[in-house]
Every structure is written in structure tokens, then in C-alpha cells.
Amino acid sequence: MEQQVLNFINELSHKNIYATYLFFFINSLLQILFPPYPGDTITIFQGYLTNSMNFNKYIMIISTIMGSFIGSLLLYYISYKESDKILNNKFLIKLFGIDKIHHLEEWFKKYGVFFIIINKFIPGIGSLTFIAAGIFKIPKVSAIISILIANVLQNTMLFTAGIIAGDNMPLIKSSIKEYSNIIIF
């Protein structure tokens, strides 16, 4: 599978370098919009590819950060706009209970900006945090700044891990596993 991805990206980069940057932009967008998507893994792999295939690392990391940032903002704004519908959803009220929802809202408003940044590092949870920030109407400026900080920190860290790992695929796989273990801990 890895070799197929390498071949695909190598072919794509020889045909159109801008399509390669677009591919990684879309990858990071999908990472946010569809949390089961292995975007973190691909971002580490992207750092390795950037180094080994001599891509412009600044354009590459900016395309990745922009993709995840735009996806994060999209989740935040949709949930912000639809928060009343979501909070009044009978299924959610029945599933969680109105008291728990209000307790979560108070808790999130107290620590929300901090948790936006921290939860970005937990695979699959970051997207839910952006949705919660919108539902509970975390102030837009605070939310946008914390979403930007979270995306810059996480993507830069993953991208750099791929560059450091270099052509050592076992080290890349080990880095991904270690990253997951640290985040889960």
C-alpha cells in the first residue's frame, strides 16, 4: 500500500506539482470532515515525501494547515449556525439528558478555548470539539484563534516528524504508533 501511495504521488508530482499540493490540502480537509480518515498518518508521510521528493516544504505545510483549518472552521460555523436545532434535538436530549447537555455547555464555555487546542491532538476528538465549540457558541474570535493555533501546532509537529524520520519507513510507522500512544495517554 505504501509503495502504491508513493508511486501515485510521484506520478502526480511529475505531471503537475500544483495537483500534489492540492492533494495534500484535500487530505487535511478530509482528516477534519471525516475523522476516521487517517489524515495524521498521511501528514507524517507527507513530511517524509516532501523531504525525499524535494517539494517546497513551505507550500506543502501551508497547504496542509489551510486544509485542516478550513475544515475546522466549516464544522464550527455550521454547528454555530445550527446550534438551536442541535440542542433541541429530541434524540440528543433523550440520549444524553438535558441536564448533562447544560452541564457540558457550562463546562465547555469555561474551558472551551483551551480544549479546542488540546483536543486537536486526540484523533477523532478534534472534529467533535470544533462542533461543540459552535453548538455552545464559543465567541468567534476566540474559537478561530484557538482553531488556528491547534491546527498549526498539530500539523507542524506531524509534518516535522515525517521529515526527521526521513527514508526510514519503520521509524515513520513507529512515530505514528508512539504519537497515538502519547495522545491516548
PDB file of N, CA and C in Angstrom, residues 57-123:
ATOM      1  N   LYS A  57       8.770  22.760   1.021  1.00  0.00           N
ATOM      2  CA  LYS A  57       8.206  22.409   2.328  1.00  0.00           C
ATOM      3  C   LYS A  57       7.275  23.485   2.869  1.00  0.00           C
ATOM      4  N   TYR A  58       7.519  24.737   2.501  1.00  0.00           N
ATOM      5  CA  TYR A  58       6.655  25.807   3.000  1.00  0.00           C
ATOM      6  C   TYR A  58       5.274  25.756   2.348  1.00  0.00           C
ATOM      7  N   ILE A  59       5.253  25.548   1.042  1.00  0.00           N
ATOM      8  CA  ILE A  59       3.968  25.425   0.351  1.00  0.00           C
ATOM      9  C   ILE A  59       3.241  24.175   0.850  1.00  0.00           C
ATOM     10  N   MET A  60       3.997  23.104   1.051  1.00  0.00           N
ATOM     11  CA  MET A  60       3.396  21.850   1.486  1.00  0.00           C
ATOM     12  C   MET A  60       2.758  21.987   2.869  1.00  0.00           C
ATOM     13  N   ILE A  61       3.465  22.568   3.826  1.00  0.00           N
ATOM     14  CA  ILE A  61       2.911  22.685   5.179  1.00  0.00           C
ATOM     15  C   ILE A  61       1.768  23.702   5.211  1.00  0.00           C
ATOM     16  N   ILE A  62       1.877  24.765   4.433  1.00  0.00           N
ATOM     17  CA  ILE A  62       0.787  25.751   4.384  1.00  0.00           C
ATOM     18  C   ILE A  62      -0.467  25.120   3.785  1.00  0.00           C
ATOM     19  N   SER A  63      -0.313  24.299   2.745  1.00  0.00           N
ATOM     20  CA  SER A  63      -1.494  23.656   2.151  1.00  0.00           C
ATOM     21  C   SER A  63      -2.152  22.716   3.156  1.00  0.00           C
ATOM     22  N   THR A  64      -1.351  22.050   3.957  1.00  0.00           N
ATOM     23  CA  THR A  64      -1.877  21.134   4.968  1.00  0.00           C
ATOM     24  C   THR A  64      -2.588  21.897   6.078  1.00  0.00           C
ATOM     25  N   ILE A  65      -1.950  22.936   6.576  1.00  0.00           N
ATOM     26  CA  ILE A  65      -2.565  23.735   7.641  1.00  0.00           C
ATOM     27  C   ILE A  65      -3.849  24.382   7.143  1.00  0.00           C
ATOM     28  N   MET A  66      -3.834  24.917   5.943  1.00  0.00           N
ATOM     29  CA  MET A  66      -5.027  25.570   5.396  1.00  0.00           C
ATOM     30  C   MET A  66      -6.179  24.579   5.229  1.00  0.00           C
ATOM     31  N   GLY A  67      -5.885  23.379   4.760  1.00  0.00           N
ATOM     32  CA  GLY A  67      -6.938  22.373   4.597  1.00  0.00           C
ATOM     33  C   GLY A  67      -7.596  22.022   5.921  1.00  0.00           C
ATOM     34  N   SER A  68      -6.788  21.772   6.936  1.00  0.00           N
ATOM     35  CA  SER A  68      -7.365  21.403   8.234  1.00  0.00           C
ATOM     36  C   SER A  68      -8.039  22.602   8.901  1.00  0.00           C
ATOM     37  N   PHE A  69      -7.490  23.788   8.705  1.00  0.00           N
ATOM     38  CA  PHE A  69      -8.086  24.996   9.285  1.00  0.00           C
ATOM     39  C   PHE A  69      -9.450  25.284   8.658  1.00  0.00           C
ATOM     40  N   ILE A  70      -9.527  25.201   7.345  1.00  0.00           N
ATOM     41  CA  ILE A  70     -10.805  25.449   6.657  1.00  0.00           C
ATOM     42  C   ILE A  70     -11.842  24.403   7.055  1.00  0.00           C
ATOM     43  N   GLY A  71     -11.443  23.139   7.124  1.00  0.00           N
ATOM     44  CA  GLY A  71     -12.361  22.091   7.562  1.00  0.00           C
ATOM     45  C   GLY A  71     -12.848  22.321   8.984  1.00  0.00           C
ATOM     46  N   SER A  72     -11.944  22.734   9.857  1.00  0.00           N
ATOM     47  CA  SER A  72     -12.289  23.007  11.253  1.00  0.00           C
ATOM     48  C   SER A  72     -13.269  24.170  11.359  1.00  0.00           C
ATOM     49  N   LEU A  73     -12.999  25.231  10.606  1.00  0.00           N
ATOM     50  CA  LEU A  73     -13.904  26.387  10.614  1.00  0.00           C
ATOM     51  C   LEU A  73     -15.271  26.022  10.067  1.00  0.00           C
ATOM     52  N   LEU A  74     -15.290  25.187   9.054  1.00  0.00           N
ATOM     53  CA  LEU A  74     -16.557  24.754   8.468  1.00  0.00           C
ATOM     54  C   LEU A  74     -17.410  24.036   9.518  1.00  0.00           C
ATOM     55  N   LEU A  75     -16.806  23.111  10.257  1.00  0.00           N
ATOM     56  CA  LEU A  75     -17.543  22.414  11.320  1.00  0.00           C
ATOM     57  C   LEU A  75     -18.022  23.396  12.386  1.00  0.00           C
ATOM     58  N   TYR A  76     -17.146  24.305  12.771  1.00  0.00           N
ATOM     59  CA  TYR A  76     -17.501  25.297  13.791  1.00  0.00           C
ATOM     60  C   TYR A  76     -18.677  26.165  13.329  1.00  0.00           C
ATOM     61  N   TYR A  77     -18.592  26.714  12.127  1.00  0.00           N
ATOM     62  CA  TYR A  77     -19.634  27.631  11.655  1.00  0.00           C
ATOM     63  C   TYR A  77     -20.968  26.944  11.418  1.00  0.00           C
ATOM     64  N   ILE A  78     -20.957  25.745  10.879  1.00  0.00           N
ATOM     65  CA  ILE A  78     -22.221  25.023  10.662  1.00  0.00           C
ATOM     66  C   ILE A  78     -22.890  24.726  11.998  1.00  0.00           C
ATOM     67  N   SER A  79     -22.106  24.236  12.966  1.00  0.00           N
ATOM     68  CA  SER A  79     -22.692  23.924  14.271  1.00  0.00           C
ATOM     69  C   SER A  79     -23.096  25.199  15.017  1.00  0.00           C
ATOM     70  N   TYR A  80     -22.378  26.287  14.799  1.00  0.00           N
ATOM     71  CA  TYR A  80     -22.742  27.573  15.410  1.00  0.00           C
ATOM     72  C   TYR A  80     -24.102  28.030  14.878  1.00  0.00           C
ATOM     73  N   LYS A  81     -24.240  27.944  13.568  1.00  0.00           N
ATOM     74  CA  LYS A  81     -25.472  28.394  12.918  1.00  0.00           C
ATOM     75  C   LYS A  81     -26.660  27.508  13.280  1.00  0.00           C
ATOM     76  N   GLU A  82     -26.413  26.220  13.415  1.00  0.00           N
ATOM     77  CA  GLU A  82     -27.488  25.254  13.671  1.00  0.00           C
ATOM     78  C   GLU A  82     -27.567  24.827  15.134  1.00  0.00           C
ATOM     79  N   SER A  83     -26.949  25.580  16.032  1.00  0.00           N
ATOM     80  CA  SER A  83     -26.866  25.153  17.433  1.00  0.00           C
ATOM     81  C   SER A  83     -28.229  24.951  18.083  1.00  0.00           C
ATOM     82  N   ASP A  84     -29.190  25.827  17.811  1.00  0.00           N
ATOM     83  CA  ASP A  84     -30.511  25.673  18.417  1.00  0.00           C
ATOM     84  C   ASP A  84     -31.175  24.374  17.975  1.00  0.00           C
ATOM     85  N   LYS A  85     -31.080  24.073  16.699  1.00  0.00           N
ATOM     86  CA  LYS A  85     -31.662  22.816  16.192  1.00  0.00           C
ATOM     87  C   LYS A  85     -30.982  21.610  16.829  1.00  0.00           C
ATOM     88  N   ILE A  86     -29.681  21.687  16.967  1.00  0.00           N
ATOM     89  CA  ILE A  86     -28.929  20.566  17.535  1.00  0.00           C
ATOM     90  C   ILE A  86     -29.266  20.406  19.020  1.00  0.00           C
ATOM     91  N   LEU A  87     -29.273  21.503  19.770  1.00  0.00           N
ATOM     92  CA  LEU A  87     -29.541  21.431  21.207  1.00  0.00           C
ATOM     93  C   LEU A  87     -30.983  21.040  21.524  1.00  0.00           C
ATOM     94  N   ASN A  88     -31.902  21.291  20.605  1.00  0.00           N
ATOM     95  CA  ASN A  88     -33.299  20.938  20.814  1.00  0.00           C
ATOM     96  C   ASN A  88     -33.685  19.615  20.157  1.00  0.00           C
ATOM     97  N   ASN A  89     -32.692  18.906  19.664  1.00  0.00           N
ATOM     98  CA  ASN A  89     -32.942  17.619  19.026  1.00  0.00           C
ATOM     99  C   ASN A  89     -33.397  16.605  20.073  1.00  0.00           C
ATOM    100  N   LYS A  90     -34.582  16.039  19.865  1.00  0.00           N
ATOM    101  CA  LYS A  90     -35.160  15.122  20.858  1.00  0.00           C
ATOM    102  C   LYS A  90     -34.299  13.886  21.060  1.00  0.00           C
ATOM    103  N   PHE A  91     -33.663  13.418  20.002  1.00  0.00           N
ATOM    104  CA  PHE A  91     -32.805  12.236  20.122  1.00  0.00           C
ATOM    105  C   PHE A  91     -31.623  12.522  21.043  1.00  0.00           C
ATOM    106  N   LEU A  92     -30.968  13.659  20.852  1.00  0.00           N
ATOM    107  CA  LEU A  92     -29.828  14.023  21.701  1.00  0.00           C
ATOM    108  C   LEU A  92     -30.244  14.241  23.150  1.00  0.00           C
ATOM    109  N   ILE A  93     -31.387  14.892  23.338  1.00  0.00           N
ATOM    110  CA  ILE A  93     -31.881  15.133  24.698  1.00  0.00           C
ATOM    111  C   ILE A  93     -32.172  13.800  25.384  1.00  0.00           C
ATOM    112  N   LYS A  94     -32.782  12.892  24.635  1.00  0.00           N
ATOM    113  CA  LYS A  94     -33.097  11.584  25.201  1.00  0.00           C
ATOM    114  C   LYS A  94     -31.824  10.783  25.468  1.00  0.00           C
ATOM    115  N   LEU A  95     -30.859  10.871  24.557  1.00  0.00           N
ATOM    116  CA  LEU A  95     -29.626  10.112  24.675  1.00  0.00           C
ATOM    117  C   LEU A  95     -28.767  10.599  25.844  1.00  0.00           C
ATOM    118  N   PHE A  96     -28.620  11.912  25.962  1.00  0.00           N
ATOM    119  CA  PHE A  96     -27.719  12.468  26.969  1.00  0.00           C
ATOM    120  C   PHE A  96     -28.433  13.055  28.186  1.00  0.00           C
ATOM    121  N   GLY A  97     -29.633  13.510  28.014  1.00  0.00           N
ATOM    122  CA  GLY A  97     -30.340  14.180  29.101  1.00  0.00           C
ATOM    123  C   GLY A  97     -30.038  15.665  29.073  1.00  0.00           C
ATOM    124  N   ILE A  98     -31.054  16.461  29.257  1.00  0.00           N
ATOM    125  CA  ILE A  98     -30.915  17.915  29.145  1.00  0.00           C
ATOM    126  C   ILE A  98     -29.969  18.465  30.201  1.00  0.00           C
ATOM    127  N   ASP A  99     -29.972  17.877  31.406  1.00  0.00           N
ATOM    128  CA  ASP A  99     -29.074  18.351  32.464  1.00  0.00           C
ATOM    129  C   ASP A  99     -27.613  18.151  32.078  1.00  0.00           C
ATOM    130  N   LYS A 100     -27.312  17.008  31.501  1.00  0.00           N
ATOM    131  CA  LYS A 100     -25.926  16.734  31.088  1.00  0.00           C
ATOM    132  C   LYS A 100     -25.498  17.662  29.963  1.00  0.00           C
ATOM    133  N   ILE A 101     -26.409  17.949  29.066  1.00  0.00           N
ATOM    134  CA  ILE A 101     -26.084  18.868  27.962  1.00  0.00           C
ATOM    135  C   ILE A 101     -25.790  20.261  28.510  1.00  0.00           C
ATOM    136  N   HIS A 102     -26.615  20.735  29.439  1.00  0.00           N
ATOM    137  CA  HIS A 102     -26.381  22.064  30.021  1.00  0.00           C
ATOM    138  C   HIS A 102     -25.103  22.092  30.867  1.00  0.00           C
ATOM    139  N   HIS A 103     -24.849  20.991  31.559  1.00  0.00           N
ATOM    140  CA  HIS A 103     -23.601  20.897  32.339  1.00  0.00           C
ATOM    141  C   HIS A 103     -22.393  20.939  31.401  1.00  0.00           C
ATOM    142  N   LEU A 104     -22.464  20.203  30.303  1.00  0.00           N
ATOM    143  CA  LEU A 104     -21.388  20.202  29.314  1.00  0.00           C
ATOM    144  C   LEU A 104     -21.205  21.593  28.723  1.00  0.00           C
ATOM    145  N   GLU A 105     -22.311  22.283  28.476  1.00  0.00           N
ATOM    146  CA  GLU A 105     -22.239  23.638  27.931  1.00  0.00           C
ATOM    147  C   GLU A 105     -21.520  24.578  28.894  1.00  0.00           C
ATOM    148  N   GLU A 106     -21.855  24.528  30.171  1.00  0.00           N
ATOM    149  CA  GLU A 106     -21.192  25.377  31.165  1.00  0.00           C
ATOM    150  C   GLU A 106     -19.699  25.059  31.247  1.00  0.00           C
ATOM    151  N   TRP A 107     -19.417  23.778  31.280  1.00  0.00           N
ATOM    152  CA  TRP A 107     -18.033  23.317  31.363  1.00  0.00           C
ATOM    153  C   TRP A 107     -17.253  23.750  30.123  1.00  0.00           C
ATOM    154  N   PHE A 108     -17.867  23.605  28.960  1.00  0.00           N
ATOM    155  CA  PHE A 108     -17.193  23.935  27.709  1.00  0.00           C
ATOM    156  C   PHE A 108     -16.976  25.438  27.602  1.00  0.00           C
ATOM    157  N   LYS A 109     -17.943  26.228  28.030  1.00  0.00           N
ATOM    158  CA  LYS A 109     -17.768  27.691  27.980  1.00  0.00           C
ATOM    159  C   LYS A 109     -16.655  28.149  28.921  1.00  0.00           C
ATOM    160  N   LYS A 110     -16.462  27.422  30.012  1.00  0.00           N
ATOM    161  CA  LYS A 110     -15.416  27.780  30.955  1.00  0.00           C
ATOM    162  C   LYS A 110     -14.031  27.420  30.415  1.00  0.00           C
ATOM    163  N   TYR A 111     -13.893  26.248  29.781  1.00  0.00           N
ATOM    164  CA  TYR A 111     -12.587  25.747  29.337  1.00  0.00           C
ATOM    165  C   TYR A 111     -12.480  25.565  27.825  1.00  0.00           C
ATOM    166  N   GLY A 112     -13.479  25.996  27.068  1.00  0.00           N
ATOM    167  CA  GLY A 112     -13.589  25.682  25.651  1.00  0.00           C
ATOM    168  C   GLY A 112     -12.381  25.998  24.787  1.00  0.00           C
ATOM    169  N   VAL A 113     -11.841  27.194  24.920  1.00  0.00           N
ATOM    170  CA  VAL A 113     -10.716  27.601  24.078  1.00  0.00           C
ATOM    171  C   VAL A 113      -9.504  26.700  24.338  1.00  0.00           C
ATOM    172  N   PHE A 114      -9.253  26.416  25.592  1.00  0.00           N
ATOM    173  CA  PHE A 114      -8.151  25.528  25.957  1.00  0.00           C
ATOM    174  C   PHE A 114      -8.368  24.124  25.375  1.00  0.00           C
ATOM    175  N   PHE A 115      -9.583  23.626  25.482  1.00  0.00           N
ATOM    176  CA  PHE A 115      -9.869  22.277  24.993  1.00  0.00           C
ATOM    177  C   PHE A 115      -9.886  22.184  23.477  1.00  0.00           C
ATOM    178  N   ILE A 116     -10.166  23.269  22.810  1.00  0.00           N
ATOM    179  CA  ILE A 116     -10.076  23.261  21.349  1.00  0.00           C
ATOM    180  C   ILE A 116      -8.636  22.927  20.953  1.00  0.00           C
ATOM    181  N   ILE A 117      -7.692  23.549  21.621  1.00  0.00           N
ATOM    182  CA  ILE A 117      -6.278  23.319  21.298  1.00  0.00           C
ATOM    183  C   ILE A 117      -5.849  21.917  21.708  1.00  0.00           C
ATOM    184  N   ILE A 118      -6.142  21.511  22.922  1.00  0.00           N
ATOM    185  CA  ILE A 118      -5.710  20.200  23.421  1.00  0.00           C
ATOM    186  C   ILE A 118      -6.360  19.049  22.642  1.00  0.00           C
ATOM    187  N   ASN A 119      -7.661  19.135  22.421  1.00  0.00           N
ATOM    188  CA  ASN A 119      -8.377  18.024  21.788  1.00  0.00           C
ATOM    189  C   ASN A 119      -8.044  17.839  20.317  1.00  0.00           C
ATOM    190  N   LYS A 120      -7.424  18.805  19.710  1.00  0.00           N
ATOM    191  CA  LYS A 120      -6.990  18.646  18.317  1.00  0.00           C
ATOM    192  C   LYS A 120      -5.956  17.530  18.208  1.00  0.00           C
ATOM    193  N   PHE A 121      -5.262  17.272  19.294  1.00  0.00           N
ATOM    194  CA  PHE A 121      -4.215  16.256  19.288  1.00  0.00           C
ATOM    195  C   PHE A 121      -4.752  14.851  19.551  1.00  0.00           C
ATOM    196  N   ILE A 122      -6.029  14.720  19.802  1.00  0.00           N
ATOM    197  CA  ILE A 122      -6.632  13.399  20.019  1.00  0.00           C
ATOM    198  C   ILE A 122      -7.373  13.019  18.742  1.00  0.00           C
ATOM    199  N   PRO A 123      -6.882  11.994  18.036  1.00  0.00           N
ATOM    200  CA  PRO A 123      -7.504  11.613  16.765  1.00  0.00           C
ATOM    201  C   PRO A 123      -9.012  11.391  16.909  1.00  0.00           C
TER     202      PRO A 123
END
